[in-house]
mmCIF file of C-alpha atoms in Angstrom:
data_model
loop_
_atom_site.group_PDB
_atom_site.id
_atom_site.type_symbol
_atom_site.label_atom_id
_atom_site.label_comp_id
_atom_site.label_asym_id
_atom_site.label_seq_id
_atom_site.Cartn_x
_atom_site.Cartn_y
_atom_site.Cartn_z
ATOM 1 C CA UNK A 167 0.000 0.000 0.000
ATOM 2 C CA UNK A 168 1.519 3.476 -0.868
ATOM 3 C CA UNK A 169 0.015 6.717 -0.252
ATOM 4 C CA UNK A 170 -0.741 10.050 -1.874
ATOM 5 C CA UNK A 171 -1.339 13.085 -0.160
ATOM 6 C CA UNK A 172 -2.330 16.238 -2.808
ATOM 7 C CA UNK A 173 -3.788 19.953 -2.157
ATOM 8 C CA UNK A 174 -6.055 21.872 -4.926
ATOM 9 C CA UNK A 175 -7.500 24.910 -5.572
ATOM 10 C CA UNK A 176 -11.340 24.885 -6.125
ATOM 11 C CA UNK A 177 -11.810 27.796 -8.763
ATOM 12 C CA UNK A 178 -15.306 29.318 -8.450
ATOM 13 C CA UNK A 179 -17.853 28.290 -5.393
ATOM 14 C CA UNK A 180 -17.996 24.434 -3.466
ATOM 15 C CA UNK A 181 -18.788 23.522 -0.164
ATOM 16 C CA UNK A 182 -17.566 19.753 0.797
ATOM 17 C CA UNK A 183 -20.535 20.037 3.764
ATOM 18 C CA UNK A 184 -22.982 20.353 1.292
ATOM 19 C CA UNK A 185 -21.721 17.665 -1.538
ATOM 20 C CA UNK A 186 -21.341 15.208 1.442
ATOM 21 C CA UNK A 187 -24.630 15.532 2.804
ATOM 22 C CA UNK A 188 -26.296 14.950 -1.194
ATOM 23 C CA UNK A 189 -23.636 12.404 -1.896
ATOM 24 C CA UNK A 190 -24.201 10.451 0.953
ATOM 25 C CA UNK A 191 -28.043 10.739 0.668
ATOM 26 C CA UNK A 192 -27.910 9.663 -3.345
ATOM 27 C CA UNK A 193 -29.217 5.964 -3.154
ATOM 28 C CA UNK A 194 -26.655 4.114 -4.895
ATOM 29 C CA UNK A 195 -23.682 5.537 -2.838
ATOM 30 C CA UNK A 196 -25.087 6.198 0.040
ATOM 31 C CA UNK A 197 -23.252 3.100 2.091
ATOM 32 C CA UNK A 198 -20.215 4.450 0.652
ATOM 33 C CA UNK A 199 -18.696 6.844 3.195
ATOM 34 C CA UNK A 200 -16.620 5.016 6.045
ATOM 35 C CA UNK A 201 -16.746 7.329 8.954
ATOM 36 C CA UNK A 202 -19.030 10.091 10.532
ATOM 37 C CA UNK A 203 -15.897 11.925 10.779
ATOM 38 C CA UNK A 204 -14.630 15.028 9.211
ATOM 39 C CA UNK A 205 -14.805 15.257 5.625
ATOM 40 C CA UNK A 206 -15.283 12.511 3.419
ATOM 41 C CA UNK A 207 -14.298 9.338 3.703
ATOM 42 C CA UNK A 208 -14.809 6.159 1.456
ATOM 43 C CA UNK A 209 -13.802 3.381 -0.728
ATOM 44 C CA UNK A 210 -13.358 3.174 -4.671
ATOM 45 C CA UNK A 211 -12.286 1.243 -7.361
ATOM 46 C CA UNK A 212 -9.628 3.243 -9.667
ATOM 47 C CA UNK A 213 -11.104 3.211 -13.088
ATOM 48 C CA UNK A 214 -7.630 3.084 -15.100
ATOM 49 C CA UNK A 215 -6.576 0.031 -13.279
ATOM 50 C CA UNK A 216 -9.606 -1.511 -11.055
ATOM 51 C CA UNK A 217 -7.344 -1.472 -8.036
ATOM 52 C CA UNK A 218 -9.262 -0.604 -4.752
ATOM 53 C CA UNK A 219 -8.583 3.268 -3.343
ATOM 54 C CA UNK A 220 -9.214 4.486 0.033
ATOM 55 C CA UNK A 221 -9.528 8.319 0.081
ATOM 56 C CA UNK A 222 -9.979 10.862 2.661
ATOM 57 C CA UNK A 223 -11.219 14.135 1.377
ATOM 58 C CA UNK A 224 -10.989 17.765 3.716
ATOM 59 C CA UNK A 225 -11.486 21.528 2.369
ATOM 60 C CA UNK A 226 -9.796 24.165 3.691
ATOM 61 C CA UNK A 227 -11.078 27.366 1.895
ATOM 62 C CA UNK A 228 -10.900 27.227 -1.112
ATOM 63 C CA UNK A 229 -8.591 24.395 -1.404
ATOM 64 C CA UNK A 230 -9.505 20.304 -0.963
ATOM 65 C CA UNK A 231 -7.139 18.076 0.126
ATOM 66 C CA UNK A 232 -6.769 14.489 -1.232
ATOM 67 C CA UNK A 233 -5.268 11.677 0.570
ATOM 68 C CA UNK A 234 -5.700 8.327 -1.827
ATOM 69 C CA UNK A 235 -4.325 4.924 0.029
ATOM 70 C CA UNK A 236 -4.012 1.563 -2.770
ATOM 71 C CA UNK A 237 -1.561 -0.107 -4.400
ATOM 72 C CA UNK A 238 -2.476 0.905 -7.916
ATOM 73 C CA UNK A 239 -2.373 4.567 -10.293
ATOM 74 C CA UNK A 240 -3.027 6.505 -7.392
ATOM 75 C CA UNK A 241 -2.704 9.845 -9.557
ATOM 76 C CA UNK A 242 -5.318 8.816 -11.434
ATOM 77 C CA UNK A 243 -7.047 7.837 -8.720
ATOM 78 C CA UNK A 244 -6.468 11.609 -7.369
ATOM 79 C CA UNK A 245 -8.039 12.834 -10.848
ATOM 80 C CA UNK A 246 -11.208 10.462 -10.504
ATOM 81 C CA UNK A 247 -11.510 12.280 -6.829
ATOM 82 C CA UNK A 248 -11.749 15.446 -8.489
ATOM 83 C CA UNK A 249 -13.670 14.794 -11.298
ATOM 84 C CA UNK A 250 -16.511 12.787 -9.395
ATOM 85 C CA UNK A 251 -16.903 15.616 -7.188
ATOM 86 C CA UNK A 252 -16.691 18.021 -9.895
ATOM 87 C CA UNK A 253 -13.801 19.773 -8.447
ATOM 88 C CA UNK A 254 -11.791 19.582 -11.885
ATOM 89 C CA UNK A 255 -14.094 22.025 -13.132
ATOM 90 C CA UNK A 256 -13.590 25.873 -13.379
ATOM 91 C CA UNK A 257 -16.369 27.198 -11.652
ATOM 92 C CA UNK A 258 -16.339 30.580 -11.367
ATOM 93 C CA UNK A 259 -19.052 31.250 -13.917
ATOM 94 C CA UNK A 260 -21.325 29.428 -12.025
ATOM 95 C CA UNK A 261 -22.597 32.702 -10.292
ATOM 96 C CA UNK A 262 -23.282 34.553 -13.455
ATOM 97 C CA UNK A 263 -26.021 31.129 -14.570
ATOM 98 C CA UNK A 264 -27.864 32.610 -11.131
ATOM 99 C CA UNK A 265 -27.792 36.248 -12.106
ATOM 100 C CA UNK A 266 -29.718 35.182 -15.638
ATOM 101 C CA UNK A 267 -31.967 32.673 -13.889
ATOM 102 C CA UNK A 268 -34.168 33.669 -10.843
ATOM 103 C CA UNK A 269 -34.773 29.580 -10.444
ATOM 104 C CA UNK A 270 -31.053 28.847 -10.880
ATOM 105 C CA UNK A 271 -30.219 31.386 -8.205
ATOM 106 C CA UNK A 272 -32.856 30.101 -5.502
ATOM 107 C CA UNK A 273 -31.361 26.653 -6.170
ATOM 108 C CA UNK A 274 -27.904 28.073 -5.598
ATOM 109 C CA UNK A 275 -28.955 30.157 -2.613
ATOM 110 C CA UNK A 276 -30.410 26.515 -0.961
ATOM 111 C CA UNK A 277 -27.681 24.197 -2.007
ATOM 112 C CA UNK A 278 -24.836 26.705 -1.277
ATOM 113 C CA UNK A 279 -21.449 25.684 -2.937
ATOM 114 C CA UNK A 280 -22.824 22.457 -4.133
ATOM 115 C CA UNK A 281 -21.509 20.652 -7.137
ATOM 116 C CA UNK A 282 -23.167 17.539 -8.767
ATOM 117 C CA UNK A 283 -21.401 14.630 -7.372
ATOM 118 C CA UNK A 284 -22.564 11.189 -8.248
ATOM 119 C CA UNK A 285 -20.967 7.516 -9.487
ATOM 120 C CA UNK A 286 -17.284 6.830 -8.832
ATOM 121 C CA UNK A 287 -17.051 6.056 -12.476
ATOM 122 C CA UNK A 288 -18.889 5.202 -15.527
ATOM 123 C CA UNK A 289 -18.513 1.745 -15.310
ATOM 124 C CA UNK A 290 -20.252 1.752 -11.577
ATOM 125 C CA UNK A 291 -23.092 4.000 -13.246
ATOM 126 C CA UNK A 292 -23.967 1.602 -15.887
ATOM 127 C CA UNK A 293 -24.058 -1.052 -13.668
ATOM 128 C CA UNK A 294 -26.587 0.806 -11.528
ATOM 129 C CA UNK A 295 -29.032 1.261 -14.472
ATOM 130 C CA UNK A 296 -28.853 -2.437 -14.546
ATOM 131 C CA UNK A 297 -29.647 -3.361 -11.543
ATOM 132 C CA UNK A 298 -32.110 -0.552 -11.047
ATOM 133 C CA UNK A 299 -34.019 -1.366 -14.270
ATOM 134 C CA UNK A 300 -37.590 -2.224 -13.225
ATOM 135 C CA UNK A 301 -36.975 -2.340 -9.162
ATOM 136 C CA UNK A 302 -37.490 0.509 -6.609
ATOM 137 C CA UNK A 303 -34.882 2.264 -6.074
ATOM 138 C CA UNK A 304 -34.438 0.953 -2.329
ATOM 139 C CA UNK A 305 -34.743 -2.775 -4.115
ATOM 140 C CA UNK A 306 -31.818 -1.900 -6.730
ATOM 141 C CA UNK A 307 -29.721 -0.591 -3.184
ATOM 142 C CA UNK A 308 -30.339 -3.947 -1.917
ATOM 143 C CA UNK A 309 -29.078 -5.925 -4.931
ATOM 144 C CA UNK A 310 -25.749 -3.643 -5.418
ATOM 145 C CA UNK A 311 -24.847 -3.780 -1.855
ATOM 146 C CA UNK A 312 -25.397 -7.702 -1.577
ATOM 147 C CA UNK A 313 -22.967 -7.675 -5.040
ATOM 148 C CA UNK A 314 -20.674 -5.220 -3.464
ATOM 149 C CA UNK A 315 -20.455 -7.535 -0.174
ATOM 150 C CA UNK A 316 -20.621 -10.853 -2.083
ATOM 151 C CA UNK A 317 -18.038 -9.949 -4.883
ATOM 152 C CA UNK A 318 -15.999 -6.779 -4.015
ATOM 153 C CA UNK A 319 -12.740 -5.758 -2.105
ATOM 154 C CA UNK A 320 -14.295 -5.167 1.303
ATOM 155 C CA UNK A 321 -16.797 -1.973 0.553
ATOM 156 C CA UNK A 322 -15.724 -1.378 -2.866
ATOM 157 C CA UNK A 323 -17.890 -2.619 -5.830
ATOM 158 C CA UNK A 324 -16.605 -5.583 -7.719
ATOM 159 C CA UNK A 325 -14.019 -5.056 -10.409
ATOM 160 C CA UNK A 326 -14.899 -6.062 -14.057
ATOM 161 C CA UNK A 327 -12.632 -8.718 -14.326
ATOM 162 C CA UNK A 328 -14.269 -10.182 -10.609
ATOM 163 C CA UNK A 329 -17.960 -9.552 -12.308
ATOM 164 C CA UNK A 330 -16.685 -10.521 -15.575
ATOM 165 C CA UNK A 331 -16.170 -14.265 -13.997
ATOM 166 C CA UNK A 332 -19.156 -14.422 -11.859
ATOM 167 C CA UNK A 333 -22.821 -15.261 -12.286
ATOM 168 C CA UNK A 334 -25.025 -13.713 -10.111
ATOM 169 C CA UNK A 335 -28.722 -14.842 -9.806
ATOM 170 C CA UNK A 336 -30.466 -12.101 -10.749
ATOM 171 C CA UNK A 337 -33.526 -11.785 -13.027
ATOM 172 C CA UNK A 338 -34.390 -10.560 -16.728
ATOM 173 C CA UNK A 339 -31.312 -10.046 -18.708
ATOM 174 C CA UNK A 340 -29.023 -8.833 -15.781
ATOM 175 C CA UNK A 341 -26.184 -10.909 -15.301
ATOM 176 C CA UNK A 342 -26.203 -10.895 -19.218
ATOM 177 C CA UNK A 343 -26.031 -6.743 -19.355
ATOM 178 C CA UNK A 344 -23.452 -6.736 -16.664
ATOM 179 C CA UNK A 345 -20.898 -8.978 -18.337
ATOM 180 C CA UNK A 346 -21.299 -6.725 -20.967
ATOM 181 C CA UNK A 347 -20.372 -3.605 -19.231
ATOM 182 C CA UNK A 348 -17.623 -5.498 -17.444
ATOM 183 C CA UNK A 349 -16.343 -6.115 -20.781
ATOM 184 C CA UNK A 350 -16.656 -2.712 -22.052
ATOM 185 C CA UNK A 351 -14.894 -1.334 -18.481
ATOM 186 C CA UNK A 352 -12.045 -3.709 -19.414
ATOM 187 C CA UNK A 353 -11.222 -2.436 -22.516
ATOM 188 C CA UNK A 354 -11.290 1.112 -21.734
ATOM 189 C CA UNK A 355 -14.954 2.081 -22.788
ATOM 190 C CA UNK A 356 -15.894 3.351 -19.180
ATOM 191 C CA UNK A 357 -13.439 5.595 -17.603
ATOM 192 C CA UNK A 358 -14.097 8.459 -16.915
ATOM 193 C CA UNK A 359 -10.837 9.845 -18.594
ATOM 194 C CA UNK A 360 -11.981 8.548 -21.480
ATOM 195 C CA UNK A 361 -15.704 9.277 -22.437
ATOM 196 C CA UNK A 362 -14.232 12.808 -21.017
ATOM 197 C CA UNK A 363 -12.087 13.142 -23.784
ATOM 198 C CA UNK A 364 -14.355 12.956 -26.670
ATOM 199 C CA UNK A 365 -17.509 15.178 -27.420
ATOM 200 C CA UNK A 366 -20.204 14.425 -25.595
ATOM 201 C CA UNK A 367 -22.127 13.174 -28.676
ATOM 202 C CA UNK A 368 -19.634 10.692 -29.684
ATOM 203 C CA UNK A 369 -19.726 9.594 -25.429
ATOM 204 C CA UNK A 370 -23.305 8.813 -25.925
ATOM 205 C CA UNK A 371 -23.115 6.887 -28.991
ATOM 206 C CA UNK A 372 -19.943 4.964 -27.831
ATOM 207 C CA UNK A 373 -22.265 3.689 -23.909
ATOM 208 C CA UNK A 374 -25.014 3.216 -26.465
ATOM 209 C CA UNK A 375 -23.100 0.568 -28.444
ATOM 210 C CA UNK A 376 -22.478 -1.566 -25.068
ATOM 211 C CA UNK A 377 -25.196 -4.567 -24.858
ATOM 212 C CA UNK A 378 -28.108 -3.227 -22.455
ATOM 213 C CA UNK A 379 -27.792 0.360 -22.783
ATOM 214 C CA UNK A 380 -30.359 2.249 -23.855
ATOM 215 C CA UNK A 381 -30.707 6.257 -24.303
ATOM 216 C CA UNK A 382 -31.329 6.982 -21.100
ATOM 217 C CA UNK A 383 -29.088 4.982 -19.471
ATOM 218 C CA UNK A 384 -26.392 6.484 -21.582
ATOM 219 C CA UNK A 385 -27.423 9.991 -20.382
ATOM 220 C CA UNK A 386 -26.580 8.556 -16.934
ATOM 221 C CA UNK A 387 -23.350 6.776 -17.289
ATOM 222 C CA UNK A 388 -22.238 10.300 -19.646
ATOM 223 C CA UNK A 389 -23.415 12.715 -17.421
ATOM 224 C CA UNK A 390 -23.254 11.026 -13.882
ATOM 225 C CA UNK A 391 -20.951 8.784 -14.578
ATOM 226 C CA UNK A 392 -18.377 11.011 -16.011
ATOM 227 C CA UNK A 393 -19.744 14.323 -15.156
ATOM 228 C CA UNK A 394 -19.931 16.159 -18.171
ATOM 229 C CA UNK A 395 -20.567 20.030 -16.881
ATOM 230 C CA UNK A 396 -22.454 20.724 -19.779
ATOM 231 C CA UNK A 397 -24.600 18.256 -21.139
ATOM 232 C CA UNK A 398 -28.618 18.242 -21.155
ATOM 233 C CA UNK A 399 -30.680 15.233 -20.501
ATOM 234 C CA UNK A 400 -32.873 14.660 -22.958
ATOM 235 C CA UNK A 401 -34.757 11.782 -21.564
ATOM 236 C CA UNK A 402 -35.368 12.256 -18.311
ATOM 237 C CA UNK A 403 -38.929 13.085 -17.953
ATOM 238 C CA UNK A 404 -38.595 14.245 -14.214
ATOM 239 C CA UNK A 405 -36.438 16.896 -15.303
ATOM 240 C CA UNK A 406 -38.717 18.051 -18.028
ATOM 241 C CA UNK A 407 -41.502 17.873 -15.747
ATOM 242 C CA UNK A 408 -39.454 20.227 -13.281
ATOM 243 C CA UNK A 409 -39.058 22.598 -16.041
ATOM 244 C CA UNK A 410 -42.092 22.792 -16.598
ATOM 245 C CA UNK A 411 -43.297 23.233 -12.776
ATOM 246 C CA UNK A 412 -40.947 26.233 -12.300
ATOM 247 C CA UNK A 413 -40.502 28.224 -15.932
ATOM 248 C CA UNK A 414 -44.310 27.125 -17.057
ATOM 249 C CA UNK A 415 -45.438 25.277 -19.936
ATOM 250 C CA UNK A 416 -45.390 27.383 -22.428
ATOM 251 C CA UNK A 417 -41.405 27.958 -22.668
ATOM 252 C CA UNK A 418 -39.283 25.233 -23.900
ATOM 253 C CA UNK A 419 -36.465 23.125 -22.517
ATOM 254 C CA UNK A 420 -33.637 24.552 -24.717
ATOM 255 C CA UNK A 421 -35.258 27.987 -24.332
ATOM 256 C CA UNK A 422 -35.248 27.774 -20.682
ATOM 257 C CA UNK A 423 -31.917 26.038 -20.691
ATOM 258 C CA UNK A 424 -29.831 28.080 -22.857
ATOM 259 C CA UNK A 425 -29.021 30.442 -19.760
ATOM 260 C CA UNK A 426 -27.430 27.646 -17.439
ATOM 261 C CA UNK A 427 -24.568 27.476 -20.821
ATOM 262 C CA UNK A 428 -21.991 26.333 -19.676
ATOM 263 C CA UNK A 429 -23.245 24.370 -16.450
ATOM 264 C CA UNK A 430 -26.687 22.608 -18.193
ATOM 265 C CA UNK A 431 -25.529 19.205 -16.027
ATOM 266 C CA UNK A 432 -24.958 21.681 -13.230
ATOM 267 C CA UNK A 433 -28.300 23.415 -12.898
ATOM 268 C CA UNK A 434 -30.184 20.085 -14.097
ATOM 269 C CA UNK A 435 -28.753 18.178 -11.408
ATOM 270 C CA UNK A 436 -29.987 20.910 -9.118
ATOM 271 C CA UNK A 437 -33.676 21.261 -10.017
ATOM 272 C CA UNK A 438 -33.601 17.553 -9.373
ATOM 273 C CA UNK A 439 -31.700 17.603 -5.470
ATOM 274 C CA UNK A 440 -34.125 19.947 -4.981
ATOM 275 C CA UNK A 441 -36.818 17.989 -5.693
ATOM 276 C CA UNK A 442 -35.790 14.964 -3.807
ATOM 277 C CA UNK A 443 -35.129 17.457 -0.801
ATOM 278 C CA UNK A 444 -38.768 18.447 -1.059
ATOM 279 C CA UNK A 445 -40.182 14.841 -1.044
ATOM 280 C CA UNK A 446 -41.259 15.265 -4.674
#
């Protein structure tokens, strides 16, 4: 085990607080953090080499420290911090989005300094629209943490090559779907480095093309499992439906959403805390 201790800058506003308390509240992760201590504190898989990561994350200011503990890349493990925290990203235009948008700046205002935060990688996002596919949400929980504690490296979710090899019972076309994404993970299709790297059109089509991924799912794994800053769902009706609720129904979603340029993934992922913070 070696370790890797690294100080950034954050450029523009984030609050740790606030990303901890969402990312620890989002279903899929939300067994994730280790401690009740301060900062945040979990368990990944590293998606350049699959080796498990321990990581400790603290702010101080405007800087985050990292500390990553594995035996693996552990710079790119540092980078995957960043970028699944969305930490990487140069945020100081993120106040002028809430100057053109009155709803943009009351989500702001209640979510201070928060940043969409979501799946350690792409590969751990596709999985989850697997397993979630036709369950409750709580159900899908179930099934990835009884994966995670049959099949992975003592918190951390099971490596492709580990659910590559294994056949779990579950129903429909699962297992099938997963040892297709496995597949795809181990030839480089699902890091996050990667899909980052090419336009977020050619992202979509290249998820699309793994067995078991639809358009929506795609959407996920791009823009939650990579965290694009500035891509727009276009199939997720709960976000259309929020659009609706707030800007009316008589404006359209790339009317409305031209002002949150260039934080659409930003200020979509907020409407939608928000609504899970109300219940809705």
């Amino acid at each position: 085990m070696t370790r890797l201790e690294t100080v950034h800058e954050i450029v523009g506003p984030w609050s740790l607080a606030t990303s901890k308390e969402f990312w620890e509240g989002f279903t899929p992760n939300k067994l994730v953090s280790r401690t009740k201590a301060e900062g945040l504190h979990t368990v990944f898989l590293c998606d350049t080499d699959w080796q498990r990561v321990d990581a400790i994350i603290t702010q101080d200011g405007p800087s985050v420290r990292i500390v990553v503990e594995g035996s693996g890349d552990l710079e790119s493990a540092t980078a995957q911090v960043r970028r699944l925290l969305s930490i990487d990203i140069d945020g100081h235009g993120w106040p002028d989005v809430a100057a053109r948008d009155g709803v943009i700046a009351d989500a702001q205002a209640r979510l201070p300094g928060f940043r969409p935060c979501g799946f350690f990688s792409p590969y751990e996002a596709a999985a989850w629209t697997v397993l979630s596919r036709r369950l409750l949400i709580p159900q899908a929980a179930a099934v990835k943490t009884r994966l995670t504690q049959q099949l992975g490296d003592d918190g951390a979710f099971p490596s492709p090559a580990t659910l590559l090899a294994a056949s779990p019972d579950l129903p429909d076309r699962k297992t099938e779907y997963l040892h297709a994404i496995a597949g795809a993970a181990l030839d480089g299709q699902l890091t996050g480095s990667h899909l980052r790297s090419l336009q977020p059109a050619d992202a979509f089509a290249q998820v699309q093309s793994i067995l078991g991924i639809g358009p929506f799912s795609a959407e996920l794994v791009v823009i939650r499992g990579a965290n694009f800053p500035d891509v727009l769902p276009r199939n997720e009706g709960k976000l259309s439906d929020e659009i609706s609720r707030l800007y009316g129904d008589d404006r359209s979603v790339d009317h409305v959403t031209e002002a949150w340029r260039p934080f659409r993934s930003w200020a979509a992922v907020h409407l939608r805390a928000l609504r899970a913070l109300e219940g809705r």
